[in-house]
mmCIF file of C-alpha atoms in Angstrom:
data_model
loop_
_atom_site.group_PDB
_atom_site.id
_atom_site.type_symbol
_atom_site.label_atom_id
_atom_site.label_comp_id
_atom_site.label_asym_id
_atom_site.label_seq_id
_atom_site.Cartn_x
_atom_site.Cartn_y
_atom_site.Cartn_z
ATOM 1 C CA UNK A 958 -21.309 58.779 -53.082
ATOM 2 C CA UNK A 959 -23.276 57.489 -50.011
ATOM 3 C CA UNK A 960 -21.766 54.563 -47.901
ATOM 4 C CA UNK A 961 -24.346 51.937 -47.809
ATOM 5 C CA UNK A 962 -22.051 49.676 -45.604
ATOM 6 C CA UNK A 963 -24.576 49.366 -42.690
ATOM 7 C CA UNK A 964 -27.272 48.327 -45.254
ATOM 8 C CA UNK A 965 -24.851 45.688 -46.169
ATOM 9 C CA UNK A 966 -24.655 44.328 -42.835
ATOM 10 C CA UNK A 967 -28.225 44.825 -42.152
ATOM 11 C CA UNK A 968 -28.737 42.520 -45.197
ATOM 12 C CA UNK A 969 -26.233 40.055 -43.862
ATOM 13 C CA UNK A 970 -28.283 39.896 -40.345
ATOM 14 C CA UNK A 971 -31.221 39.912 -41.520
ATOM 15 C CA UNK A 972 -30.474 36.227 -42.727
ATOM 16 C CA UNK A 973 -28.406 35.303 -39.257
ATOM 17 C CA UNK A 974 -31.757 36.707 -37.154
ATOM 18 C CA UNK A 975 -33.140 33.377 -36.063
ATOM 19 C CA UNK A 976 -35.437 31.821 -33.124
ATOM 20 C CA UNK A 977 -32.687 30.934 -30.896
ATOM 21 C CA UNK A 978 -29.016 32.988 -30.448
ATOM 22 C CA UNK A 979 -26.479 31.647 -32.776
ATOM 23 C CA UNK A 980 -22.842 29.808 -31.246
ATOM 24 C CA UNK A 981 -21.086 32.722 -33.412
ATOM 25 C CA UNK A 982 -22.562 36.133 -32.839
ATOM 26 C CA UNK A 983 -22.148 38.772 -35.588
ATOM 27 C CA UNK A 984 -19.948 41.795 -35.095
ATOM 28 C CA UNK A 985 -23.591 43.937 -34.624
ATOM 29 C CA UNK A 986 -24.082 41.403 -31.370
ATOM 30 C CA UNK A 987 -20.885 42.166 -29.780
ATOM 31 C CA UNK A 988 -19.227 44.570 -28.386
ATOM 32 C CA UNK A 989 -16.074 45.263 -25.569
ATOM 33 C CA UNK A 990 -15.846 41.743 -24.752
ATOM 34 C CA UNK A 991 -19.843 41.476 -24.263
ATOM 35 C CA UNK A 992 -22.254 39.694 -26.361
ATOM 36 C CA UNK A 993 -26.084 40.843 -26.734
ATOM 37 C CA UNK A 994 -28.198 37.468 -27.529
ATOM 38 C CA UNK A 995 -32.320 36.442 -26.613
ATOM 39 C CA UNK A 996 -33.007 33.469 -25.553
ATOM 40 C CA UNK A 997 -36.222 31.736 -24.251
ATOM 41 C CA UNK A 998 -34.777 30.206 -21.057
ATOM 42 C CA UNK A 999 -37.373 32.355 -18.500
ATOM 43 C CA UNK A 1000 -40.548 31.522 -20.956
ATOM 44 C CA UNK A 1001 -41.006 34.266 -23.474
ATOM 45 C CA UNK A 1002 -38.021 35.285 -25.480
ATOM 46 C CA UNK A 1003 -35.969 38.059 -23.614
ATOM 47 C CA UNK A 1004 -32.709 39.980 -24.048
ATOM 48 C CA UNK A 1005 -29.846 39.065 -22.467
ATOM 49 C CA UNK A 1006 -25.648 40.383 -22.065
ATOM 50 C CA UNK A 1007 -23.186 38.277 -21.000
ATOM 51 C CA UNK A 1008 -19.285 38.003 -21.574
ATOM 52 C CA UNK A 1009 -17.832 36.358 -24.412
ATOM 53 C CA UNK A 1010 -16.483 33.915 -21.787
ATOM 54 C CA UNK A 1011 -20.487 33.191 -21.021
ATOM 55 C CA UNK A 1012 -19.964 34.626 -17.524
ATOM 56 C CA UNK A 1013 -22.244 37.400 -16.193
ATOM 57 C CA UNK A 1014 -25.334 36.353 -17.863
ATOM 58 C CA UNK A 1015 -27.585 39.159 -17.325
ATOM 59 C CA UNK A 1016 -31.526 39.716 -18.551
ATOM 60 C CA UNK A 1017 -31.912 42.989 -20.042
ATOM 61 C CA UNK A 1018 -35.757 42.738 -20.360
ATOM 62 C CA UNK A 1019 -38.300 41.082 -18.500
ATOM 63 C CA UNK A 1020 -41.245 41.898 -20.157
ATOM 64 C CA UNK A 1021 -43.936 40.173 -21.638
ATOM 65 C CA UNK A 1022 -43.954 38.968 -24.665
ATOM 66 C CA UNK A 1023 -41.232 38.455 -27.061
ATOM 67 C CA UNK A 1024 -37.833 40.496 -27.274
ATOM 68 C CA UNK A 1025 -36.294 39.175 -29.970
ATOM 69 C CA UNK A 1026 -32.716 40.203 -32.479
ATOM 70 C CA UNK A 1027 -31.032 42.578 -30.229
ATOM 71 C CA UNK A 1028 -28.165 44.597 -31.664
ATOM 72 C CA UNK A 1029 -25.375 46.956 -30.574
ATOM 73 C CA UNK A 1030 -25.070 50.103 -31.297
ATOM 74 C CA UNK A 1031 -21.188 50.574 -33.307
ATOM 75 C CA UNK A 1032 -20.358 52.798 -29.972
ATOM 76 C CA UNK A 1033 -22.099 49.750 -27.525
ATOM 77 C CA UNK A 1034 -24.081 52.495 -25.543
ATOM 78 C CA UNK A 1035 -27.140 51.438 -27.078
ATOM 79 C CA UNK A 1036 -29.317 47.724 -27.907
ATOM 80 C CA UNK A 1037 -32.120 47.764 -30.557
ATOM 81 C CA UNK A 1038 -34.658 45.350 -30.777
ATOM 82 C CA UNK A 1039 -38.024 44.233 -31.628
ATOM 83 C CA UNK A 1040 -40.735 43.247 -29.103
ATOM 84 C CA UNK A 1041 -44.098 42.058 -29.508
ATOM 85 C CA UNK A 1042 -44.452 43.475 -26.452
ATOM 86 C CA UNK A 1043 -47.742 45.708 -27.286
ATOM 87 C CA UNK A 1044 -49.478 43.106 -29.457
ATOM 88 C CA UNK A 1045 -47.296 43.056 -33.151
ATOM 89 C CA UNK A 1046 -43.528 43.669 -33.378
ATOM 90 C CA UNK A 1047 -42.526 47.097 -32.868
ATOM 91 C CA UNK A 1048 -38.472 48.231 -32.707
ATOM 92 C CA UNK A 1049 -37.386 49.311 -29.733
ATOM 93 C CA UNK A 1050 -34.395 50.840 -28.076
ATOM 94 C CA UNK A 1051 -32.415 50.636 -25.026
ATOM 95 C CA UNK A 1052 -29.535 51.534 -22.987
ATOM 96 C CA UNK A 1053 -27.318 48.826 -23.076
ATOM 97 C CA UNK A 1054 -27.556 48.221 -19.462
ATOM 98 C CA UNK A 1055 -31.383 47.668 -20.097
ATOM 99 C CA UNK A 1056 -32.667 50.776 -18.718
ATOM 100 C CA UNK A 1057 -34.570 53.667 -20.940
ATOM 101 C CA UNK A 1058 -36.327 50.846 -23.155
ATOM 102 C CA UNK A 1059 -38.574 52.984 -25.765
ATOM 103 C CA UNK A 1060 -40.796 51.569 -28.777
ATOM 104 C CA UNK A 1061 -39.512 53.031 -32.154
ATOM 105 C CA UNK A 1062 -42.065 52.000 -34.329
ATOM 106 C CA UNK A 1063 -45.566 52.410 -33.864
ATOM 107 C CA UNK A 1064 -47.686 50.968 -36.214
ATOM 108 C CA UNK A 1065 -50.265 47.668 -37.470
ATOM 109 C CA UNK A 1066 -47.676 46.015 -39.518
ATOM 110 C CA UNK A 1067 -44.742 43.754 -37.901
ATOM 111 C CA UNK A 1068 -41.350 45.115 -37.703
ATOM 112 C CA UNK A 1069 -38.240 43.348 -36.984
ATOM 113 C CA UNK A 1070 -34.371 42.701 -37.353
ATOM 114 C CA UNK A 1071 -33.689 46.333 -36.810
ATOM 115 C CA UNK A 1072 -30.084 47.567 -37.306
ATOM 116 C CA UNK A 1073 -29.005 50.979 -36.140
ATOM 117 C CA UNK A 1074 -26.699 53.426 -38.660
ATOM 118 C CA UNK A 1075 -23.227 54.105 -38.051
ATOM 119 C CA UNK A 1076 -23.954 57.427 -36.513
ATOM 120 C CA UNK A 1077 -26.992 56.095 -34.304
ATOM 121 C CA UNK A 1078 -29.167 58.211 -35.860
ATOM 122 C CA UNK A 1079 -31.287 55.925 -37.724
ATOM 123 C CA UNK A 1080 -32.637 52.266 -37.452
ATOM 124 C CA UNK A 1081 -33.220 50.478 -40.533
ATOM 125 C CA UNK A 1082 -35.447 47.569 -40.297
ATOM 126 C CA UNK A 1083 -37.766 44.792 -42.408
ATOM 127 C CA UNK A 1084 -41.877 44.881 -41.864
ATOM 128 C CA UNK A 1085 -44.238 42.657 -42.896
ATOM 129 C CA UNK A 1086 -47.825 44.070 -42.957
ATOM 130 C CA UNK A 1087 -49.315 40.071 -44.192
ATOM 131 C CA UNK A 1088 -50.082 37.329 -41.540
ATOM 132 C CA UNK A 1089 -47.491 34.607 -43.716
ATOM 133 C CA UNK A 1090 -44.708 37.477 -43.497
ATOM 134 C CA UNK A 1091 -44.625 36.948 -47.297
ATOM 135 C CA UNK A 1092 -44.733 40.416 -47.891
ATOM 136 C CA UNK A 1093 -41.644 42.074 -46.278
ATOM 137 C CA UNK A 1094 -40.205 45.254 -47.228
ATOM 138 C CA UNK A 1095 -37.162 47.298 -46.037
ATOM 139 C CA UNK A 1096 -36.911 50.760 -44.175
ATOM 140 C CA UNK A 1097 -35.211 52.910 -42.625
ATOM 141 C CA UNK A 1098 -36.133 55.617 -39.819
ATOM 142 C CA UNK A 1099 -34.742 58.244 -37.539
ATOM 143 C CA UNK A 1100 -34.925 57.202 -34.031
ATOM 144 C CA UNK A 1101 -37.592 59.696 -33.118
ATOM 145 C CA UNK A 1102 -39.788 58.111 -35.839
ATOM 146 C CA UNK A 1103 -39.620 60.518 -38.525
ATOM 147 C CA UNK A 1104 -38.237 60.249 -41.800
ATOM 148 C CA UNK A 1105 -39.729 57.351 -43.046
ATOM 149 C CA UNK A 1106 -38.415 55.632 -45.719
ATOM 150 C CA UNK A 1107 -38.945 52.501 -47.544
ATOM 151 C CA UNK A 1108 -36.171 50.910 -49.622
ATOM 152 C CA UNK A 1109 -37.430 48.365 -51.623
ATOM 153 C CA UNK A 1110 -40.459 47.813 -52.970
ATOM 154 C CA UNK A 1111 -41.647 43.817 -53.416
#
């Protein structure tokens, strides 16, 4: 029998993935005493680590557009997140010092809250393809984009 633990949790965030960083971050938005949050403090929503303390605030993307529901990968090496960087939300993935930021997805529809598996193989993530997000529908990828596969079917 599969463990569908991280779909769970995946489920759980995508409720908890709002416009602004919550005052409790999830277990998926912390890691080693850091927290990974987004915030629109510099104009367009970025990414941001800082200590659990709230010392060390540090932007982990600059880029325009908005970066929006980071989350740690379970070994903290890794952040991924979606951007509307390139027009419509795409997932993307970083090191969790920022550097080696790479778009996931590539594709016309919208996707966001992205989660990453317990092995960091996969990202599973909701996309909406209609302009009232109405329509959303859960899947999950390898990180090199293959292996597409949607979960539900609304």
């Amino acid at each position: 029998m599969k463990n569908y633990s991280w779909l769970i949790l995946f489920l759980l965030t995508l409720c908890a993935c709002v416009k602004t960083p919550t005052a409790t971050p999830s277990a998926n938005q912390q890691y080693n005493g850091q927290i990974v949050f987004y915030s629109g403090r510099n104009g367009n929503q970025d990414i941001f680590i800082m200590r659990e303390d709230g010392s060390d605030v540090t932007a982990l993307t600059e880029k325009s557009g908005n970066n929006q529901c980071p989350s740690f990968s379970i070994d903290g090496r890794r952040i991924v997140f979606n951007s509307n960087r390139d027009g419509n939300d795409e997932i993307y993935i970083m090191d969790s010092d920022g550097s080696n930021q790479s778009r996931v997805t590539n594709t016309e529809t919208n996707e966001i809250q992205p989660q990453l598996s317990p092995e960091g193989l996969r990202v599973l993530f909701s996309a909406y393809t209609s302009p009232a997000w109405d329509d959303g529908e859960i899947y999950v990828m390898n990180l090199d984009g293959t292996g597409l596969t949607q979960l539900t079917d609304n």
